[in-house]
Amino acid sequence: MDSLVFSNMLHRPARTIVSVLGIALGVLLIVFTVGLASGSLRDKGKREANVGAEIFFRPSGSIGQSGSDSFRLSGTTVDELKKIEGVRMAVPVGQTSVNSDTGIGSRLIDGVNFEEYSEISGLDIKEGRAFQPGTDEAIIDRAYQREKSLKIGDKTQLWDRDFTIVGIYEPAGGARIKIPLLTMQKAIIGEDSSPSSLNRVSTILIQIQKEEGMTEDQIKERTENVAAKIAKVFPDNQLIRAADMEELYLNSFPAFEIFRKVIIGVASVISALVILLTMYTTVTERTRQIGILKSLGMSNGKIAWTITQEAILISALGIATGLILTVIAKLFLMKFSSSQVELNEWVIAITTVVGIVGGALGALYPAYRAARLDAVEALSYE
């Protein structure tokens, strides 16, 4: 039986290959697209958390900051936070989104005071220099530099004006582009605003006091204690632990789950239709062969199972090919850009099951048609 299935597949190699690639496309659509979306969210969460702070102090109801509404924290709050027991550093940060270079989508930028931000985050200038306060200068991380093929002295446009790239930094943390905080405040809040109105930020990074040799559990416990003290003084603000930032980003987009289900559904339909077309054509072309098998005594069930086996095997090959193409696409994308693709085992498992089931369902009608063929008519088929 197995040799019959393989011989059927090898009889029309071009069609078999096209069918396998059709299913592989569906697998690539699911695993790569979902992986790119979840990987980008997770990477953003990791970079947000990788700034040396244990606690993010933000306006209530905010996660990522965007626009003038996010600049709701007074800069004077920084001094109040520093007085709370257990707080080592409190660093103000502005964060907003601007149009991307391509005009499609947006990109996140940070406004920081370089000296204190570099102290809390460990940011180190690897090439060039730090920006000067209040200027139209920017620094970018190494990954962003490679992705955009930028160099020191190049321009990047923010708020319809040119900012000069003066430094390349590592490690990546927060937004990939950083500019002077005062420059961002003037751009967001207004050049003519009073000093008190201008002195507003979107986030305050809080680093707790730690002793040498503290374990992760001890740091976590102290972070919770400090957060509780801050919450008593500022009950209306939002406190986010850096350790929770990654999962928070993934869970903060409810539409992502809907997106994933739609992609899986579309890919399932593609797989089923590819198999249906392939196996229907197979049955039509092999009508005479099926008649010969029936005349030799093969039962309707065995004929239907042969067709189904071929469909399942093609589906399995398509799934394997799709996963290989996904890995290749992931390596290629990550080599030439800063984008991240997360190959989730659960998504791969769902894709495999969906692909096999879709292939089996797509083979149902062709298998039924083959089993119902009349042997005499099939033998006389030309």
XYZ file of N, CA and C in Angstrom, residues 97-310:
642
model
N 5.916 58.676 19.954
C 6.018 58.048 18.635
C 5.976 59.112 17.559
N 6.762 58.931 16.519
C 6.776 59.829 15.367
C 6.648 58.982 14.109
N 6.363 59.618 12.990
C 6.255 58.898 11.728
C 7.588 58.261 11.354
N 7.513 57.072 10.780
C 8.731 56.387 10.364
C 9.324 57.044 9.126
N 10.562 56.667 8.799
C 11.227 57.228 7.626
C 10.483 56.905 6.335
N 9.831 55.747 6.303
C 9.139 55.319 5.086
C 7.766 55.957 4.950
N 7.282 56.592 6.031
C 5.940 57.172 6.002
C 4.867 56.177 6.363
N 5.255 54.914 6.603
C 4.308 53.868 6.978
C 4.580 53.472 8.421
N 3.563 53.575 9.268
C 3.729 53.215 10.667
C 4.435 54.312 11.443
N 4.964 53.949 12.603
C 5.617 54.924 13.469
C 6.842 54.289 14.131
N 7.650 55.121 14.745
C 8.816 54.635 15.479
C 8.868 55.358 16.818
N 9.358 54.657 17.815
C 9.399 55.182 19.171
C 10.727 55.888 19.413
N 10.692 57.019 20.101
C 11.927 57.715 20.470
C 11.869 58.083 21.946
N 13.043 58.133 22.564
C 13.174 58.516 23.973
C 13.805 59.889 24.076
N 13.311 60.672 25.023
C 13.960 61.914 25.385
C 14.577 61.733 26.761
N 15.901 61.901 26.873
C 16.583 61.624 28.142
C 17.625 62.694 28.438
N 17.945 62.823 29.725
C 19.126 63.568 30.145
C 20.278 62.564 30.167
N 21.234 62.724 29.257
C 22.200 61.667 28.978
C 22.932 61.175 30.212
N 23.470 62.046 31.030
C 24.331 61.636 32.131
C 23.598 60.720 33.109
N 22.431 61.146 33.589
C 21.731 60.330 34.581
C 21.110 59.091 33.954
N 20.683 59.200 32.686
C 20.117 58.018 32.028
C 21.195 56.957 31.798
N 22.372 57.373 31.379
C 23.450 56.406 31.147
C 23.900 55.771 32.455
N 23.790 56.518 33.558
C 24.183 55.958 34.854
C 23.236 54.841 35.281
N 21.938 55.018 35.075
C 20.978 53.996 35.514
C 20.929 52.817 34.540
N 21.112 53.085 33.246
C 20.925 52.036 32.231
C 22.216 51.344 31.814
N 23.355 51.943 32.118
C 24.623 51.387 31.654
C 24.891 51.679 30.201
N 24.156 52.630 29.629
C 24.334 52.997 28.226
C 25.757 53.505 28.000
N 26.383 53.027 26.924
C 27.774 53.369 26.646
C 27.906 53.757 25.174
N 28.501 54.914 24.914
C 28.711 55.365 23.537
C 29.880 54.587 22.935
N 29.596 53.815 21.894
C 30.617 52.989 21.247
C 31.264 53.692 20.059
N 30.567 54.664 19.516
C 31.079 55.388 18.350
C 30.503 56.798 18.390
N 31.330 57.799 18.120
C 30.847 59.167 18.151
C 30.851 59.728 19.565
N 29.818 60.482 19.897
C 29.728 61.135 21.206
C 28.273 61.225 21.644
N 28.086 61.694 22.879
C 26.730 61.915 23.381
C 26.173 63.212 22.793
N 24.837 63.316 22.741
C 24.219 64.550 22.259
C 24.347 65.660 23.307
N 24.253 66.891 22.843
C 24.280 68.046 23.722
C 22.849 68.407 24.129
N 22.618 68.793 25.384
C 21.257 69.127 25.838
C 20.629 70.240 24.998
N 19.347 70.064 24.667
C 18.597 71.098 23.971
C 18.879 71.226 22.489
N 19.672 70.303 21.910
C 20.030 70.392 20.490
C 19.222 69.405 19.660
N 19.292 69.562 18.352
C 18.663 68.610 17.435
C 19.674 67.532 17.073
N 20.112 66.799 18.086
C 21.055 65.700 17.908
C 20.442 64.418 18.459
N 20.894 63.286 17.941
C 20.340 62.000 18.357
C 21.434 60.955 18.443
N 21.186 59.948 19.272
C 22.048 58.765 19.304
C 21.165 57.558 19.031
N 21.729 56.525 18.424
C 20.968 55.335 18.059
C 21.724 54.095 18.517
N 20.999 52.975 18.676
C 21.695 51.755 19.087
C 22.299 51.049 17.882
N 23.193 50.101 18.169
C 23.974 49.448 17.119
C 23.081 48.681 16.140
N 22.049 48.010 16.640
C 21.163 47.230 15.767
C 20.431 48.138 14.786
N 19.973 49.266 15.269
C 19.262 50.223 14.393
C 20.215 50.781 13.343
N 21.452 51.017 13.728
C 22.449 51.509 12.777
C 22.652 50.512 11.638
N 22.791 49.221 11.996
C 22.999 48.192 10.967
C 21.774 48.064 10.070
N 20.601 48.091 10.683
C 19.367 47.910 9.906
C 19.170 49.030 8.893
N 19.452 50.266 9.299
C 19.218 51.423 8.431
C 20.472 51.877 7.675
N 21.611 51.187 7.911
C 22.887 51.534 7.259
C 23.243 53.007 7.497
N 23.147 53.414 8.761
C 23.431 54.802 9.130
C 24.861 54.942 9.646
N 25.345 56.176 9.629
C 26.674 56.461 10.161
C 26.647 57.813 10.869
N 27.691 58.068 11.630
C 27.796 59.337 12.347
C 27.731 60.497 11.342
N 26.895 61.475 11.652
C 26.746 62.634 10.767
C 25.527 62.562 9.868
N 24.927 61.359 9.728
C 23.706 61.233 8.929
C 22.545 61.936 9.624
N 21.512 62.221 8.852
C 20.337 62.904 9.377
C 19.160 61.933 9.486
N 18.339 62.136 10.493
C 17.073 61.424 10.610
C 16.007 62.462 10.915
N 14.845 62.318 10.302
C 13.828 63.349 10.425
C 12.840 63.038 11.540
N 12.688 63.989 12.449
C 11.716 63.906 13.540
C 10.955 65.220 13.586
N 9.625 65.130 13.634
C 8.785 66.338 13.636
C 9.107 67.265 12.462
N 9.333 66.654 11.303
C 9.572 67.409 10.068
C 10.817 68.297 10.124
N 11.779 67.908 10.953
C 13.053 68.607 10.927
C 14.170 67.587 11.123
N 15.351 67.946 10.663
C 16.477 67.007 10.675
C 17.185 66.983 12.023
N 17.453 65.752 12.484
C 18.281 65.541 13.668
C 19.567 64.847 13.213
N 20.674 65.309 13.704
C 21.970 64.742 13.331
C 22.329 63.597 14.268
N 22.689 62.455 13.686
C 23.127 61.307 14.487
C 24.571 61.541 14.902
N 24.816 61.654 16.216
C 26.161 61.973 16.706
C 26.804 60.816 17.473
N 26.018 59.745 17.757
C 26.598 58.652 18.522
C 25.870 57.333 18.320
N 26.624 56.252 18.498
C 26.083 54.896 18.454
C 26.294 54.286 19.833
N 25.222 53.733 20.428
C 25.350 53.236 21.796
C 24.983 51.760 21.908
N 25.404 51.179 22.992
C 25.038 49.827 23.414
C 24.955 49.839 24.940
N 24.226 48.942 25.566
C 23.332 47.946 24.970
C 21.987 48.570 24.602
N 21.209 47.835 23.789
C 19.886 48.320 23.406
C 18.974 48.322 24.624
N 18.243 49.401 24.795
C 17.302 49.512 25.900
C 16.350 50.652 25.626
N 15.052 50.445 25.850
C 14.076 51.477 25.532
C 13.973 51.671 24.031
N 13.662 52.903 23.600
C 13.569 53.189 22.167
C 14.954 53.159 21.533
N 14.995 52.866 20.240
C 16.284 52.758 19.557
C 16.892 54.131 19.256
N 16.065 55.165 19.219
C 16.547 56.526 18.981
C 16.353 57.339 20.255
N 17.409 58.042 20.675
C 17.314 58.873 21.872
C 17.777 60.284 21.536
N 17.021 61.256 22.057
C 17.334 62.658 21.835
C 17.325 63.373 23.184
N 17.796 64.628 23.248
C 17.748 65.347 24.522
C 16.316 65.509 25.029
N 16.126 65.330 26.324
C 14.788 65.428 26.917
C 14.186 66.811 26.697
N 14.980 67.867 26.873
C 14.468 69.226 26.700
C 13.976 69.457 25.272
N 14.683 68.913 24.304
C 14.272 69.047 22.902
C 12.916 68.396 22.681
N 12.722 67.205 23.262
C 11.439 66.523 23.120
C 10.328 67.289 23.831
N 10.603 67.787 25.020
C 9.586 68.535 25.763
C 9.120 69.750 24.971
N 10.053 70.460 24.352
C 9.680 71.630 23.555
C 8.860 71.231 22.331
N 9.223 70.095 21.708
C 8.508 69.652 20.511
C 7.095 69.165 20.847
N 6.952 68.494 21.998
C 5.663 67.915 22.369
C 4.768 68.934 23.072
N 5.331 69.639 24.028
C 4.521 70.528 24.868
C 4.415 71.920 24.264
N 5.478 72.366 23.578
C 5.441 73.681 22.939
C 6.650 74.519 23.290
N 7.223 75.136 22.263
C 8.433 75.951 22.449
C 8.190 77.126 23.397
N 6.978 77.680 23.365
C 6.693 78.894 24.128
C 6.094 78.604 25.500
N 6.091 77.339 25.921
C 5.499 76.996 27.214
C 6.358 77.536 28.348
N 5.719 77.802 29.483
C 6.441 78.270 30.658
C 7.319 77.147 31.196
N 8.372 77.488 31.962
C 9.256 76.444 32.502
C 8.515 75.389 33.307
N 7.503 75.787 34.080
C 6.758 74.808 34.872
C 5.933 73.892 33.996
N 5.356 74.435 32.920
C 4.568 73.601 31.992
C 5.472 72.682 31.187
N 6.669 73.182 30.885
C 7.609 72.414 30.064
C 8.222 71.255 30.834
N 8.283 71.383 32.151
C 8.949 70.377 32.973
C 8.021 69.203 33.269
N 7.648 68.499 32.194
C 6.801 67.318 32.335
C 7.400 66.160 31.544
N 7.180 64.955 32.041
C 7.739 63.758 31.407
C 6.668 62.678 31.339
N 6.983 61.589 30.663
C 6.013 60.499 30.512
C 6.303 59.324 31.437
N 7.552 59.149 31.842
C 7.938 58.014 32.673
C 9.069 58.421 33.611
N 9.080 57.833 34.791
C 10.215 58.002 35.695
C 10.752 56.606 36.013
N 12.017 56.401 35.703
C 12.661 55.107 35.964
C 13.163 55.096 37.403
N 12.818 54.049 38.145
C 13.202 53.966 39.558
C 14.098 52.746 39.764
N 15.276 53.011 40.286
C 16.200 51.932 40.629
C 16.267 51.838 42.148
N 16.110 50.636 42.669
C 16.107 50.457 44.119
C 17.529 50.284 44.635
N 17.692 50.473 45.926
C 18.987 50.257 46.563
C 19.215 48.762 46.758
N 20.367 48.277 46.343
C 20.676 46.841 46.446
C 22.044 46.668 47.082
N 22.152 45.602 47.870
C 23.448 45.260 48.447
C 24.107 44.177 47.604
N 25.410 44.140 47.640
C 26.145 43.134 46.885
C 25.802 41.733 47.378
N 25.585 40.818 46.443
C 25.294 39.441 46.792
C 23.818 39.129 46.973
N 22.944 40.106 46.725
C 21.505 39.854 46.863
C 21.035 38.889 45.780
N 20.173 37.963 46.160
C 19.620 37.007 45.202
C 18.459 37.652 44.452
N 18.019 36.984 43.379
C 16.891 37.498 42.603
C 15.628 37.578 43.456
N 15.426 36.593 44.318
C 14.242 36.611 45.183
C 14.300 37.787 46.165
N 15.486 38.075 46.676
C 15.626 39.196 47.600
C 15.402 40.539 46.893
N 15.906 40.623 45.656
C 15.691 41.847 44.875
C 14.204 42.013 44.571
N 13.548 40.911 44.227
C 12.116 40.966 43.946
C 11.334 41.416 45.181
N 11.690 40.864 46.336
C 11.005 41.224 47.581
C 11.214 42.698 47.904
N 12.448 43.183 47.744
C 12.707 44.593 48.034
C 11.977 45.494 47.033
N 11.941 45.067 45.784
C 11.212 45.846 44.771
C 9.746 45.993 45.149
N 9.153 44.901 45.629
C 7.746 44.948 46.045
C 7.565 45.888 47.237
N 8.505 45.852 48.160
C 8.413 46.718 49.343
C 8.528 48.194 48.954
N 9.481 48.500 48.084
C 9.652 49.883 47.644
C 8.431 50.342 46.856
N 7.916 49.450 45.986
C 6.727 49.794 45.203
C 5.542 50.102 46.115
N 5.401 49.344 47.212
C 4.308 49.575 48.160
C 4.439 50.947 48.821
N 5.672 51.334 49.144
C 5.898 52.649 49.755
C 5.578 53.772 48.763
N 5.966 53.569 47.508
C 5.684 54.576 46.486
C 4.172 54.707 46.276
N 3.488 53.561 46.271
C 2.034 53.561 46.049
C 1.295 54.321 47.147
N 1.818 54.297 48.369
C 1.185 55.041 49.465
C 1.299 56.546 49.248
N 2.442 56.970 48.721
C 2.658 58.398 48.496
C 1.965 58.870 47.210
N 1.974 58.004 46.189
C 1.372 58.350 44.888
C 0.328 57.278 44.509
N -0.822 57.276 45.163
C -1.813 56.217 44.930
C -2.477 56.259 43.552
N -2.398 57.390 42.863
C -3.098 57.528 41.581
C -2.211 57.242 40.374
N -0.984 56.856 40.615
C -0.080 56.582 39.496
C 0.100 55.085 39.289
N 0.679 54.758 38.143
C 0.871 53.360 37.756
C 2.309 52.940 38.036
N 2.462 51.798 38.701
C 3.781 51.240 38.985
C 3.893 49.895 38.269
N 4.924 49.755 37.455
C 5.120 48.518 36.694
C 6.505 47.969 36.998
N 6.573 46.701 37.402
C 7.857 46.060 37.621
C 8.503 45.754 36.277
N 9.802 46.026 36.167
C 10.519 45.761 34.913
C 10.424 44.285 34.527
N 10.400 43.400 35.526
C 10.326 41.964 35.250
C 9.017 41.573 34.580
N 7.979 42.404 34.742
C 6.663 42.097 34.160
C 6.460 42.741 32.796
N 7.397 43.573 32.375
C 7.186 44.380 31.184
C 7.006 43.539 29.919
N 7.787 42.463 29.794
C 7.739 41.644 28.581
C 6.353 41.036 28.378
N 5.838 40.370 29.420
C 4.516 39.744 29.307
C 3.418 40.792 29.224
N 3.645 41.938 29.849
C 2.653 43.008 29.815
C 2.428 43.489 28.387
N 3.501 43.618 27.635
C 3.373 44.038 26.238
C 2.599 42.997 25.426
N 2.878 41.721 25.654
C 2.192 40.673 24.910
C 0.706 40.629 25.231
N 0.374 40.896 26.510
C -1.021 40.803 26.940
C -1.799 42.099 26.762
N -1.107 43.164 26.356
C -1.770 44.466 26.265
C -2.402 44.722 24.900
N -2.291 43.741 24.001
C -2.885 43.885 22.675
C -3.887 42.754 22.457
N -5.141 42.939 22.912
C -6.147 41.881 22.774
C -6.412 41.499 21.325
N -6.178 42.447 20.400
C -6.414 42.149 18.988
C -5.408 41.145 18.443
N -4.281 40.950 19.162
C -3.254 40.020 18.681
C -3.782 38.592 18.627
N -4.568 38.192 19.639
C -5.123 36.837 19.653
C -6.103 36.643 18.502
N -6.903 37.671 18.222
C -7.825 37.595 17.087
C -7.045 37.484 15.785
N -5.995 38.281 15.677
C -5.133 38.248 14.490
C -4.562 36.850 14.277
N -4.090 36.227 15.361
C -3.500 34.903 15.259
C -4.526 33.872 14.793
N -5.750 33.950 15.335
C -6.789 32.995 14.943
C -7.186 33.167 13.477
N -7.245 34.420 13.023
C -7.599 34.675 11.625
C -6.528 34.106 10.696
N -5.257 34.335 11.045
C -4.160 33.825 10.219
C -4.201 32.303 10.147
N -4.419 31.651 11.288
C -4.492 30.190 11.316
C -5.664 29.701 10.484
N -6.808 30.391 10.597
C -7.989 30.002 9.822
C -7.765 30.120 8.330
N -7.166 31.232 7.898
C -6.904 31.449 6.475
C -5.933 30.401 5.948
N -4.875 30.138 6.704
C -3.889 29.142 6.277
C -4.509 27.746 6.205
N -5.424 27.444 7.119
C -6.093 26.143 7.105
C -6.918 25.968 5.831
N -7.630 27.021 5.452
C -8.442 26.971 4.232
C -7.541 26.783 3.008
N -6.407 27.510 2.999
C -5.466 27.370 1.884
C -4.980 25.925 1.760
N -4.590 25.331 2.885
C -4.091 23.948 2.878
C -5.165 22.982 2.377
N -6.388 23.147 2.886
C -7.475 22.245 2.500
C -7.790 22.374 1.015
N -7.805 23.590 0.492
C -8.111 23.796 -0.921
C -7.009 23.242 -1.818
N -5.748 23.407 -1.393
C -4.633 22.859 -2.175
C -4.751 21.345 -2.273
N -5.019 20.693 -1.148
C -5.165 19.233 -1.138
C -6.387 18.805 -1.949
N -7.504 19.513 -1.780
C -8.723 19.170 -2.517
C -8.475 19.210 -4.016
N -7.855 20.291 -4.493
C -7.575 20.415 -5.924
C -6.614 19.338 -6.397
N -5.569 19.103 -5.612
C -4.564 18.111 -6.001
C -5.161 16.713 -6.084
N -5.883 16.313 -5.043
C -6.397 14.949 -5.003
C -7.565 14.750 -5.968
N -8.350 15.802 -6.190
C -9.439 15.685 -7.177
C -8.854 15.446 -8.568
N -7.793 16.208 -8.891
C -7.127 16.020 -10.181
C -6.496 14.636 -10.259
N -5.933 14.188 -9.140
C -5.325 12.853 -9.098
C -6.344 11.769 -9.400
N -7.487 11.855 -8.761
C -8.536 10.842 -8.966
C -9.012 10.860 -10.415
N -9.185 12.054 -10.976
C -9.647 12.163 -12.365
C -8.649 11.534 -13.326
N -7.365 11.812 -13.114
C -6.328 11.287 -14.015
C -6.141 9.779 -13.859
N -6.468 9.253 -12.688
C -6.202 7.833 -12.420
C -7.477 6.993 -12.398
N -8.490 7.497 -13.084
C -9.752 6.762 -13.108
C -9.558 5.334 -13.621
N -8.823 5.184 -14.686
C -8.586 3.848 -15.252
C -7.782 2.980 -14.265
N -6.785 3.564 -13.626
C -5.994 2.809 -12.655
C -6.855 2.342 -11.482
N -7.749 3.217 -11.043
C -8.644 2.843 -9.935
C -9.556 1.687 -10.366
N -10.011 1.705 -11.647
C -10.819 0.611 -12.166
C -10.062 -0.710 -12.151
N -8.767 -0.648 -12.504
C -7.941 -1.861 -12.495
C -7.809 -2.401 -11.068
N -7.583 -1.510 -10.105
C -7.456 -1.922 -8.707
C -8.742 -2.558 -8.206
N -9.875 -1.988 -8.611
C -11.160 -2.558 -8.194
C -11.373 -3.933 -8.822
N -10.988 -4.065 -10.085
C -11.165 -5.358 -10.765
C -10.273 -6.432 -10.154
N -9.168 -5.998 -9.500
C -8.268 -6.953 -8.844
C -8.717 -7.273 -7.422
N -9.832 -6.652 -7.006
C -10.399 -6.985 -5.706
C -10.167 -5.987 -4.592
N -9.550 -4.825 -4.866
C -9.348 -3.839 -3.808
C -10.679 -3.231 -3.395
N -10.922 -3.159 -2.120
C -12.195 -2.657 -1.607
C -12.290 -1.139 -1.729
N -13.532 -0.632 -1.635
C -13.752 0.812 -1.701
C -13.013 1.527 -0.560
N -13.026 0.918 0.624
C -12.369 1.518 1.779
C -10.874 1.656 1.576
N -10.248 0.621 0.999
C -8.803 0.673 0.765
C -8.447 1.718 -0.282
N -9.280 1.853 -1.303
C -9.029 2.863 -2.334
C -9.128 4.268 -1.731
N -10.176 4.479 -0.933
C -10.347 5.783 -0.283
C -9.187 6.068 0.664
N -8.732 5.045 1.392
C -7.627 5.219 2.332
C -6.325 5.519 1.602
N -6.132 4.925 0.398
C -4.934 5.209 -0.397
C -4.884 6.682 -0.782
N -6.028 7.208 -1.229
C -6.097 8.629 -1.590
C -5.835 9.508 -0.369
N -6.427 9.130 0.770
C -6.263 9.900 1.997
C -4.819 9.863 2.474
N -4.187 8.676 2.389
C -2.781 8.559 2.777
C -1.892 9.495 1.972
N -2.146 9.539 0.667
C -1.352 10.410 -0.199
C -1.534 11.869 0.214
